[in-house]
Coordinates of C-alpha atoms and ligand atoms in Angstrom, one line a residue:
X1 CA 0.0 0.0 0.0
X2 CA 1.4 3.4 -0.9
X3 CA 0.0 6.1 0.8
X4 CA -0.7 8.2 -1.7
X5 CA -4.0 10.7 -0.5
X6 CA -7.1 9.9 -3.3
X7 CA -8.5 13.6 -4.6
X8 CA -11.4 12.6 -2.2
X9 CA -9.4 12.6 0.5
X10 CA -6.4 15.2 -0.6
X11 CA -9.9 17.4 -0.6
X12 CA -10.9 16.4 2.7
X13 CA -7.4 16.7 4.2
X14 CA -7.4 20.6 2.9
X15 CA -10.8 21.4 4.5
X16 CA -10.0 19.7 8.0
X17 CA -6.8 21.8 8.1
X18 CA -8.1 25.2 7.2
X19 CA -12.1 24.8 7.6
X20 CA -14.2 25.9 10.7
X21 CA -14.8 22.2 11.9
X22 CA -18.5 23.1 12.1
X23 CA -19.9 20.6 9.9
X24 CA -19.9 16.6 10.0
X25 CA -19.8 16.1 6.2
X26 CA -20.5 12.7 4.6
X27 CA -17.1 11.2 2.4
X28 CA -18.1 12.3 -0.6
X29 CA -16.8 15.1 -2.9
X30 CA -19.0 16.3 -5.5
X31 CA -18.2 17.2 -9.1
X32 CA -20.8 17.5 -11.2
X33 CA -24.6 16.9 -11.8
X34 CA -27.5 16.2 -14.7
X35 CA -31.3 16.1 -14.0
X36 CA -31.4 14.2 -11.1
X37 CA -27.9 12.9 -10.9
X38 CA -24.6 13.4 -9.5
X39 CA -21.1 12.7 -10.4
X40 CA -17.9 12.6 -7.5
X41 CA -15.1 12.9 -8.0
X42 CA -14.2 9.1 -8.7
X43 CA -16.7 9.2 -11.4
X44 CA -19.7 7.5 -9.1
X45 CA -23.0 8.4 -9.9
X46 CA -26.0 9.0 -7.4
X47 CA -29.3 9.6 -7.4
X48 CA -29.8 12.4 -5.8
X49 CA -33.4 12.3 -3.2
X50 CA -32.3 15.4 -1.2
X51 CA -31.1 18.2 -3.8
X52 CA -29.1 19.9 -1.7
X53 CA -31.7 19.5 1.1
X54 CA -34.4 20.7 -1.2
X55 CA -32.5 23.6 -2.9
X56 CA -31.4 21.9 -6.2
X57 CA -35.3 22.2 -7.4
X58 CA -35.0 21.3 -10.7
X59 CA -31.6 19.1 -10.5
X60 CA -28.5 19.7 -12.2
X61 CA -27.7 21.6 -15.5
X62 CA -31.7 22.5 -16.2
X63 CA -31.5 24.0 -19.8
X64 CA -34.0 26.4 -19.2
X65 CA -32.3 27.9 -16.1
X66 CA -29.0 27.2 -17.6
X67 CA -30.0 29.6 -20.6
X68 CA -31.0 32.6 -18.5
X69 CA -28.5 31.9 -15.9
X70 CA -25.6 32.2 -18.9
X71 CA -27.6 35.2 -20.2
X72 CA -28.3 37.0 -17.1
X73 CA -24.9 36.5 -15.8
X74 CA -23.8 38.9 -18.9
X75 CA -25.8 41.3 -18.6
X76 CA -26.2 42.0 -14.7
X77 CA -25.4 40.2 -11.7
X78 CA -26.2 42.6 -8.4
X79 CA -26.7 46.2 -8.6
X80 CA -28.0 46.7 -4.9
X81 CA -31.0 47.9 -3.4
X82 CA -30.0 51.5 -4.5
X83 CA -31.6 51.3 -7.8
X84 CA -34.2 48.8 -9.2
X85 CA -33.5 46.2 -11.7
X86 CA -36.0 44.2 -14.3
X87 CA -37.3 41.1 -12.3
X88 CA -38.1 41.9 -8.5
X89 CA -41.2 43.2 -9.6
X90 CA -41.9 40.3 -12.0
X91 CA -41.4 37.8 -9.0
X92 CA -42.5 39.5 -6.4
X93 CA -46.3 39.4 -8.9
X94 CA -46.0 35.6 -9.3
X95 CA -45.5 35.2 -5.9
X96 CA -48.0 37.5 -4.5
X97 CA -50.2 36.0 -7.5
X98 CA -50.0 32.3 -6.4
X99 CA -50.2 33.1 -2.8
X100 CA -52.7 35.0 -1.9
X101 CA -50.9 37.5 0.1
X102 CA -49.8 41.4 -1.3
X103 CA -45.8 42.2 -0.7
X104 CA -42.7 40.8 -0.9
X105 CA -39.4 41.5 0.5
X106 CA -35.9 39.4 -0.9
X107 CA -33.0 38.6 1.0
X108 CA -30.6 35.9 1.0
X109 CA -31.3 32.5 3.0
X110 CA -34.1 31.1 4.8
X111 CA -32.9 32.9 8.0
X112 CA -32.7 35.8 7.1
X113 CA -36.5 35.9 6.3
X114 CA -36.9 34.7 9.5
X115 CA -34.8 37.5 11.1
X116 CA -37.0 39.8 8.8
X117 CA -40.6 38.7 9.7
X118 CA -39.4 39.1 13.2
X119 CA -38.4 42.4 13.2
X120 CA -41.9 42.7 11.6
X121 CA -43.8 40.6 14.2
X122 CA -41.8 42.7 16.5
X123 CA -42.5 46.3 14.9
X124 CA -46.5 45.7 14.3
X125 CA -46.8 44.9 18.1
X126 CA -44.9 47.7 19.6
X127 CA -47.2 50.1 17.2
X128 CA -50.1 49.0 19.6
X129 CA -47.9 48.9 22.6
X130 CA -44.7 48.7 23.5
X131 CA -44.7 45.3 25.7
X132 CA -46.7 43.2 22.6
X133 CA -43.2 41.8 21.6
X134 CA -43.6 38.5 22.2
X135 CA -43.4 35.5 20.3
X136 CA -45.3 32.2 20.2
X137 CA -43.6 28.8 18.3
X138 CA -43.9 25.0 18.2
X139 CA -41.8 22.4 20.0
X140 CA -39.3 20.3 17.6
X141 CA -39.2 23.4 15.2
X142 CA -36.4 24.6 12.9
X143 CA -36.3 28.5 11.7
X144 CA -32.4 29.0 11.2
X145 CA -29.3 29.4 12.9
X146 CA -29.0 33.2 13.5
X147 CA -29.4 34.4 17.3
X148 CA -33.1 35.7 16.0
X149 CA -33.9 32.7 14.4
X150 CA -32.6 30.1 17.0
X151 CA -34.9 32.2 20.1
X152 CA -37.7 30.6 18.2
X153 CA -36.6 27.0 17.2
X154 CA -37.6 24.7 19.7
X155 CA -35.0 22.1 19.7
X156 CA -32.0 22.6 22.5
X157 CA -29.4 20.9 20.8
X158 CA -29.2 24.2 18.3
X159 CA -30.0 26.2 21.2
X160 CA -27.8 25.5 24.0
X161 CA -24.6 27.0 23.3
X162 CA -25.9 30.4 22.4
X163 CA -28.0 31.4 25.4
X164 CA -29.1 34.2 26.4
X165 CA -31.1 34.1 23.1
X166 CA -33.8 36.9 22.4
X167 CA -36.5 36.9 25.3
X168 CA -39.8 36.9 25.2
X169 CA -40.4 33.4 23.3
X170 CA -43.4 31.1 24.6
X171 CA -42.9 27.0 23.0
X172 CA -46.0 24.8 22.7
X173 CA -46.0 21.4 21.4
X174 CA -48.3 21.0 18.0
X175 CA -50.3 18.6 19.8
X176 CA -51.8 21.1 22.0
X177 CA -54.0 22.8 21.2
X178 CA -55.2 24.6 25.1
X179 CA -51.3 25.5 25.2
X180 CA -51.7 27.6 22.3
X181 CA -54.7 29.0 23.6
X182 CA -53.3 30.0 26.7
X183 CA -49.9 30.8 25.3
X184 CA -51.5 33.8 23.0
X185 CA -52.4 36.9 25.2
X186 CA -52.4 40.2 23.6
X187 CA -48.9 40.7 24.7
X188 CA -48.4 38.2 21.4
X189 CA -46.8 40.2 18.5
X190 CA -46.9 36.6 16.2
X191 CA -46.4 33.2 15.8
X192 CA -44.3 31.3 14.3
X193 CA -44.7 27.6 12.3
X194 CA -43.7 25.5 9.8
X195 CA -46.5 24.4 7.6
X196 CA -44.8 21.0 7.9
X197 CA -41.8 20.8 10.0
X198 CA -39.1 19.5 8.3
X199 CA -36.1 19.3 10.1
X200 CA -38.3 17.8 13.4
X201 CA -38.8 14.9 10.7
X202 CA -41.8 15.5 8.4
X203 CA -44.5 16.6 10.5
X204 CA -47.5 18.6 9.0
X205 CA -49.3 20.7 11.6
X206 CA -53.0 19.4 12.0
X207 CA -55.4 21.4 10.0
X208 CA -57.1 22.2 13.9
X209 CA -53.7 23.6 15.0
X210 CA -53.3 26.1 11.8
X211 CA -57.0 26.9 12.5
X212 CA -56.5 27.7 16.1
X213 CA -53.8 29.8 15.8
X214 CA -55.5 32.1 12.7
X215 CA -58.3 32.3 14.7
X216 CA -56.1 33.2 18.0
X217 CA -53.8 35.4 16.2
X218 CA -56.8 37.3 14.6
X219 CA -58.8 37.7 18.3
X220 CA -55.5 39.1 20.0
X221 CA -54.2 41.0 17.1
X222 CA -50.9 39.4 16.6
X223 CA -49.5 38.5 13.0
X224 CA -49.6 34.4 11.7
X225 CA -46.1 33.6 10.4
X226 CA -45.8 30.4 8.1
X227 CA -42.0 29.1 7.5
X228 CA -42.4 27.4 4.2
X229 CA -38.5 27.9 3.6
X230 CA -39.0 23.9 3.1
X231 CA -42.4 22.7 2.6
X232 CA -43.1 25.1 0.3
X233 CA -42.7 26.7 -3.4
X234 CA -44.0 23.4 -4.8
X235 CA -42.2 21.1 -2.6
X236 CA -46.0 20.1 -1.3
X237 CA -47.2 19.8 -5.2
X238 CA -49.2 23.0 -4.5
X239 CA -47.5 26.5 -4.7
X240 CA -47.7 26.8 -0.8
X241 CA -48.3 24.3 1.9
X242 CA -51.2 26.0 3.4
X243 CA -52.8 25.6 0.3
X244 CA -53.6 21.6 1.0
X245 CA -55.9 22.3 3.4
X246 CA -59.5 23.2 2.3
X247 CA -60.2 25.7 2.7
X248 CA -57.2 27.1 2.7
X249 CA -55.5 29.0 6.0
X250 CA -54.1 32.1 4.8
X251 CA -51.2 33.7 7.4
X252 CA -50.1 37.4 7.6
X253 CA -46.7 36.5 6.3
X254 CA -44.7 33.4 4.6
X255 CA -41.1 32.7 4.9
X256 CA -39.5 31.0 1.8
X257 CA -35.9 30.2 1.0
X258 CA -34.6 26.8 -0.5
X259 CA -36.0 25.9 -3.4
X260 CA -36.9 29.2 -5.2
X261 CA -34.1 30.2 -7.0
X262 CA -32.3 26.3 -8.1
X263 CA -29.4 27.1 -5.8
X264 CA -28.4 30.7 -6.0
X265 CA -29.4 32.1 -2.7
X266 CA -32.4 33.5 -2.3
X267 CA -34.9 34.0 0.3
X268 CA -38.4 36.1 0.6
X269 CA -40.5 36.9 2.6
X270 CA -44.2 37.4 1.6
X271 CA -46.9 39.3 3.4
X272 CA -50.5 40.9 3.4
X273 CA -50.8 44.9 3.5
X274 CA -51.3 44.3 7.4
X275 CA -47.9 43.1 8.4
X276 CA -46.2 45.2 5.1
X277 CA -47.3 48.4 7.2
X278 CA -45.0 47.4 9.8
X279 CA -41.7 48.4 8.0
X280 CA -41.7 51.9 7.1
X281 CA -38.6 53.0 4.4
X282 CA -35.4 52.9 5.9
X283 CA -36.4 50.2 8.4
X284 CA -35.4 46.9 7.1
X285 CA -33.0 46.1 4.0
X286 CA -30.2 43.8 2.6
X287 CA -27.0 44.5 0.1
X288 CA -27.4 41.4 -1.5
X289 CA -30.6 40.3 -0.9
X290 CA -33.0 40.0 -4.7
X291 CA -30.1 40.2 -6.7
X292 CA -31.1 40.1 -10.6
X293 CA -29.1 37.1 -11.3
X294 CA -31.0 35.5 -8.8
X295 CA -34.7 36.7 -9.6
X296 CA -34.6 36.2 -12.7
X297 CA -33.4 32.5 -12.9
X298 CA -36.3 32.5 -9.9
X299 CA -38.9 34.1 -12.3
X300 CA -37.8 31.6 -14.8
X301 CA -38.1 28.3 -12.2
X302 CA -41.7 29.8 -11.0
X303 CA -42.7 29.4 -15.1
X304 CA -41.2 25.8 -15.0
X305 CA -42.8 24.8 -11.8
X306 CA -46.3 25.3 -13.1
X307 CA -45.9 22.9 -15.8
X308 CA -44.5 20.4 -13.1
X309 CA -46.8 20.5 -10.7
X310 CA -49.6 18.1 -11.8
X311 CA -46.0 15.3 -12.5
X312 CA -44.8 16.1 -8.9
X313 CA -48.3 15.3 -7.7
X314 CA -48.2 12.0 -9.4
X315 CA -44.7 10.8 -8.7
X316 CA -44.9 12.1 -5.6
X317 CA -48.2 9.8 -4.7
X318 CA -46.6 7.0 -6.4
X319 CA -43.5 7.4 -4.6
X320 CA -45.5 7.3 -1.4
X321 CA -47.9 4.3 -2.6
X322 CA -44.1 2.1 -2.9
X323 CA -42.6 3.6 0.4
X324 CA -46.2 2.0 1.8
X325 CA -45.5 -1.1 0.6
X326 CA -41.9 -1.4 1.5
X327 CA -43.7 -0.3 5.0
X328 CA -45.5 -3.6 5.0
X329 CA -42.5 -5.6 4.1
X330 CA -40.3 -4.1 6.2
X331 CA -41.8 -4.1 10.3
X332 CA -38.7 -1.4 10.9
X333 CA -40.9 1.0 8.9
X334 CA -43.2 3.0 11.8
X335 CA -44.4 5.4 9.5
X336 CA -44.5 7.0 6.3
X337 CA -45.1 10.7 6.4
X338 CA -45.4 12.3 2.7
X339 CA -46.8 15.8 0.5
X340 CA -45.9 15.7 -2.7
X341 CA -41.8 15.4 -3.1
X342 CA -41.1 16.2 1.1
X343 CA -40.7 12.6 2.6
X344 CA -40.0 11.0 5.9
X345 CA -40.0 7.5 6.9
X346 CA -39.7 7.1 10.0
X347 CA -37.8 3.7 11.2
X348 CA -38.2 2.5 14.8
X349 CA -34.3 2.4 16.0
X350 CA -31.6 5.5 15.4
X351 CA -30.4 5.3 11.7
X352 CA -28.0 7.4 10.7
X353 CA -25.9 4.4 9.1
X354 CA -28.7 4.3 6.3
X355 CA -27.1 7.4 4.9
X356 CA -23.5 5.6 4.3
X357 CA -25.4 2.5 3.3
X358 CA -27.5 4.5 0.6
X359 CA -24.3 6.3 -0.7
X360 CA -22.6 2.6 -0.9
X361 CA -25.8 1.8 -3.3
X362 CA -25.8 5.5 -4.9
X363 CA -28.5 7.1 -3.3
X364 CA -28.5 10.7 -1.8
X365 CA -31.2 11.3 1.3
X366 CA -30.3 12.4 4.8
X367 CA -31.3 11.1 8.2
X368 CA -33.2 14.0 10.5
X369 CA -34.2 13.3 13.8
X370 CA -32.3 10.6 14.5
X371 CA -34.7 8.3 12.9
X372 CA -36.3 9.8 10.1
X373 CA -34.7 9.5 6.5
X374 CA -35.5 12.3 4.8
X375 CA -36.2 12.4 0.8
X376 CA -36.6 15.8 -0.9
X377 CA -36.0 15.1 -4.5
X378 CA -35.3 17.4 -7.4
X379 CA -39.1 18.4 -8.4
X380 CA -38.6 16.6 -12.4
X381 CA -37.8 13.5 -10.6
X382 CA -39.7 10.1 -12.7
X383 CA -41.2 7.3 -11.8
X384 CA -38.2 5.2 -12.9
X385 CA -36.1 6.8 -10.7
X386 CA -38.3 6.4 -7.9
X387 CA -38.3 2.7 -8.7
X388 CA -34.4 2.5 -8.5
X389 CA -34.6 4.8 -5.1
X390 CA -37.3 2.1 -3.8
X391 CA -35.5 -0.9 -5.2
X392 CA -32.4 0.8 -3.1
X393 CA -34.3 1.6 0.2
X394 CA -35.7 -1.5 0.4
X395 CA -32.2 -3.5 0.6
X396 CA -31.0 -0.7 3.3
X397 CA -34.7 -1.8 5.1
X398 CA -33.7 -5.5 4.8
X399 CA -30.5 -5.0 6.6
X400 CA -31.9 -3.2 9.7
X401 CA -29.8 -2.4 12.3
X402 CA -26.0 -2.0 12.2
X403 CA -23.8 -5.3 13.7
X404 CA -22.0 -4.0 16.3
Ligands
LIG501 C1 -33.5 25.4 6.2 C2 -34.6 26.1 7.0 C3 -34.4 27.3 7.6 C4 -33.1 28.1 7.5 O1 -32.7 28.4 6.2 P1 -31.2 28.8 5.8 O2 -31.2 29.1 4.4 O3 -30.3 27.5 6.1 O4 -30.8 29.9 6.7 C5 -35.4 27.9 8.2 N1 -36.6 27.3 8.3 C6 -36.9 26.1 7.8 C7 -38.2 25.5 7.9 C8 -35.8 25.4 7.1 O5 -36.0 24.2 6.6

């Protein structure tokens, strides 16, 4: 044996030595993608059923998005918030359009429109008095890692080295129902949810709960905030999560990140003329944040996604119908939790090891939770490659639990 470092681990080597060692990456070094597939850097190709955890919405190399991104990037990348450019305004309509709600703000990331509906949340309560600040949000929720942000997701392990976080947060689990009544008092400035929690392992709020708090939030005069930086922008195979139920709960203001712009970073917030009057000019802003490069490969992937949403809806139901029966086959299945491409299965031991065992059989998901995997595919995903991703999962199913 010589010992020679392979590029995947020469790569690795370099990052360990000059990289923050904040994040526990899997072995693998990416090179390059197509549709739903990815190359390494050994030349191994993997389906890929979490797209850079549900960014990469329409895979790798789209031609439509590559055409506009190649154009765009000639033209104009960022020109600031100083002066306007061609496609905020076009966005901002498709997204106020297929929503339901009136304004839009762009920024960056997914917590960054949280930071941003806080300060709203914040700002529209102190108009009516100065102590309505606080903030009401689930157990086993996930809004982002800035200090903002993390004072409202209710997990510790993100929490616990940070604290003090921002006061003034109340936590009720999704369960309960007389919590969230008696968590919401007119000192309430919003609350906070995801539509379907997503990093807390694929778990949509009950219809009851999303009524409750609309209702709640409306009686006490504090503003409804949806994070759909996951579950939505088609993810659900409807524009919006909220938009499964019938009839449909409309919030004061929507959080969205991931998906919306097929991996340039962008993030928006969207919000009815209530919560838009919180933020006067000069009050909130970003450098970055709607750049045209972005918004217009954005504009361009909102025109694509309404010709894919009926296909998401059917391979996303067909991919749940096989995930059923590999449910029956397999007794370490507990549940199956799926809306049109977001996906959990939930398997009755710890299993991260499924990850390393998927990669072995070149398949892409992640493990949240502990015990969920987690499958948020590119959106132009078939049903033959959900065959070969079923066809895979069911071998790591067969082998269960890691010898020790
Ligand atoms: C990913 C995520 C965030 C944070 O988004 P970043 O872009 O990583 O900052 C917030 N809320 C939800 C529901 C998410 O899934």
């Amino acid at each position: 044996m010589d010992n020679v470092a392979s590029p995947t681990q020469a790569v690795m080597e370099l990052e360990r030595a000059y990289l923050l060692q904040n994040y526990g990456r899997y072995p693998l070094v990416l090179k390059r993608g197509r549709g739903c597939w990815l190359t390494d850097l050994e030349g191994k190709r993997y389906l890929d059923l979490i797209s850079g955890i549900g960014v990469n919405s329409l895979g790798y190399a789209h031609p439509r998005i590559l055409r506009v991104m190649k154009e765009q990037a000639g033209q104009l990348i960022h020109s600031s918030n100083l002066y306007y450019h061609e496609y905020q305004g076009p966005l901002a309509k498709k997204l106020c359009e297929t929503s339901g709600l009136q304004r839009t703000f762009f920024c960056n990331s997914g917590t960054e429109a949280i930071e941003g509906a806080i300060k709203m949340a914040h700002s529209h309560g102190r108009r009516i008095d100065p102590e309505k600040t606080e903030i009401v949000a689930l157990e086993n929720s996930f809004h982002g890692r800035t200090i903002g942000a993390l004072s409202i997701t209710g997990q510790p392990k993100y929490r616990k080295d940070f604290e003090p976080l921002m006061p003034g947060v109340k936590f009720v689990n999704m369960c309960d129902e007389a919590g969230l009544e008696a968590a919401i008092t007119d000192k309430t400035a919003a609350v906070f949810l995801e539509t379907i929690q997503g990093e807390g392992g694929i778990y949509p709020m009950p219809a009851e709960l999303l009524r409750k708090a609309r209702a709640l939030t409306e009686q006490h005069n504090a503003l409804l905030v949806f994070d759909e930086i996951q579950c939505g922008i088609g993810r659900p195979g409807t524009h919006f999560a909220y938009q499964l139920h019938e009839p449909a709960i409309l919030p004061d203001i929507v959080t969205m990140a991931k998906p919306i712009a097929c991996g340039l970073p962008l993030g928006a917030i969207l919000c009815n003329e209530k919560a838009a009057a919180s933020i006067a000019p000069g009050m909130h802003g970003t450098t970055f944040g709607g750049g045209a490069l972005a918004c217009r490969v954005a504009l361009e992937f909102y025109e694509i996604l309404e010709e894919l949403l009926p296909q998401m809806r059917r391979v996303g139901a067909y991919f749940l119908d096989g995930l059923r029966v590999l449910q029956q086959k397999h007794s370490i299945v507990k549940d199956v939790r799926g809306f049109g491409l977001m996906i959990g299965v939930e398997i009755d031991f710890p299993c991260r090891h499924f990850v390393k065992q998927g990669m072995e059989l070149g398949l892409l998901f992640n493990v949240t939770h502990d015990n969920v995997v987690r499958m948020l595919p590119p959106y132009i995903i078939t049903e033959k490659e959900v065959d070969r991703a079923l066809k895979g999962l069911s071998r790591i199913f067969k082998h269960g639990k890691p010898q020790e």
